[in-house]
Coordinates of C-alpha atoms in Angstrom, one line a residue:
M1445 CA 112.6 103.1 194.8
R1446 CA 115.3 102.2 192.3
E1447 CA 118.5 100.3 193.1
P1448 CA 121.8 102.1 192.0
R1449 CA 123.3 100.8 189.1
I1450 CA 126.4 99.5 189.4
P1451 CA 128.6 100.8 186.3
Q1452 CA 130.1 97.8 184.5
P1453 CA 132.7 97.4 182.2
A1454 CA 132.5 97.6 178.3
P1455 CA 131.9 94.2 176.8
R1456 CA 134.6 92.8 174.6
I1457 CA 133.3 91.0 171.4
T1458 CA 135.2 89.6 168.4
V1459 CA 133.2 89.7 165.2
V1460 CA 134.3 87.2 162.6
G1461 CA 133.0 87.3 159.0
D1462 CA 133.1 89.1 155.4
L1463 CA 134.5 92.8 155.5
I1464 CA 132.5 93.9 152.6
L1465 CA 131.6 97.1 151.2
D1466 CA 128.1 98.4 150.2
R1467 CA 127.9 101.1 147.1
F1468 CA 124.9 102.9 146.9
I1469 CA 125.0 104.6 143.5
G1470 CA 121.7 106.0 142.8
D1471 CA 117.7 105.7 142.4
A1472 CA 115.8 103.1 140.5
T1473 CA 113.4 105.4 138.4
K1474 CA 111.9 103.4 137.0
L1475 CA 111.6 99.8 135.1
N1476 CA 113.2 98.8 131.9
P1477 CA 110.3 98.0 129.1
E1478 CA 112.3 96.0 126.8
Q1479 CA 113.9 93.6 129.5
P1480 CA 113.5 92.8 133.3
S1481 CA 116.1 95.4 134.8
A1482 CA 115.2 98.6 136.6
V1483 CA 116.8 102.0 135.1
I1484 CA 119.0 103.4 137.8
R1485 CA 119.6 107.2 137.8
V1486 CA 123.5 107.8 139.0
A1487 CA 123.1 111.1 141.2
S1488 CA 125.6 109.9 143.6
E1489 CA 127.9 107.5 145.0
E1490 CA 128.4 106.2 148.6
N1491 CA 130.0 103.7 150.1
R1492 CA 129.4 101.9 153.4
L1493 CA 130.9 99.2 155.7
G1494 CA 128.7 96.0 155.2
G1495 CA 128.5 92.5 156.8
A1496 CA 130.5 91.6 159.6
A1497 CA 132.4 95.2 159.6
A1498 CA 128.8 96.9 160.1
V1499 CA 128.2 94.7 162.8
A1500 CA 131.2 95.8 164.5
M1501 CA 130.7 99.1 163.8
I1502 CA 126.9 98.8 165.2
A1503 CA 128.8 97.3 168.7
T1504 CA 131.3 99.7 168.9
S1505 CA 129.0 102.7 169.1
L1506 CA 126.8 100.8 171.4
G1507 CA 129.8 100.8 173.8
A1508 CA 131.6 97.3 173.0
L1509 CA 135.6 97.1 172.3
V1510 CA 135.1 95.2 169.5
S1511 CA 138.1 93.2 167.1
V1512 CA 137.4 92.1 163.6
A1513 CA 138.6 88.9 162.1
G1514 CA 137.9 88.7 158.4
I1515 CA 139.0 88.6 154.7
V1516 CA 138.8 91.6 152.1
G1517 CA 139.6 91.2 148.6
R1518 CA 142.9 92.9 146.9
D1519 CA 141.1 95.0 144.5
E1520 CA 139.6 98.6 145.0
P1521 CA 136.6 97.9 147.1
G1522 CA 139.2 96.0 149.4
R1523 CA 140.9 99.3 150.1
R1524 CA 138.3 101.1 150.5
S1525 CA 137.1 99.1 153.3
G1526 CA 140.3 98.8 154.8
R1527 CA 140.9 102.9 154.8
R1528 CA 137.0 103.2 155.9
G1529 CA 137.4 100.5 158.9
R1530 CA 140.6 103.1 160.3
G1531 CA 137.9 106.2 159.8
D1532 CA 139.9 107.7 157.0
P1533 CA 138.0 109.4 154.1
D1534 CA 136.5 107.7 151.4

């Protein structure tokens, strides 16, 4: 016989760290024969929150109440990170 589960409140956590934007811009189709680098075919571009922002999103999806503290740059990726963190479209 299983013990009844007692409802637990959502955990409250604070995530501290770098709030970065990961950019995915295509597929590495082959290696460049003239130098040690990949040849990338840019078919699409996708931006995702990375670093501490990704950790905060994962914790939220698991039911935690999350506060975030970190630094965002004053550049276009920083502005995009702020919009994505608020749930605005890219």
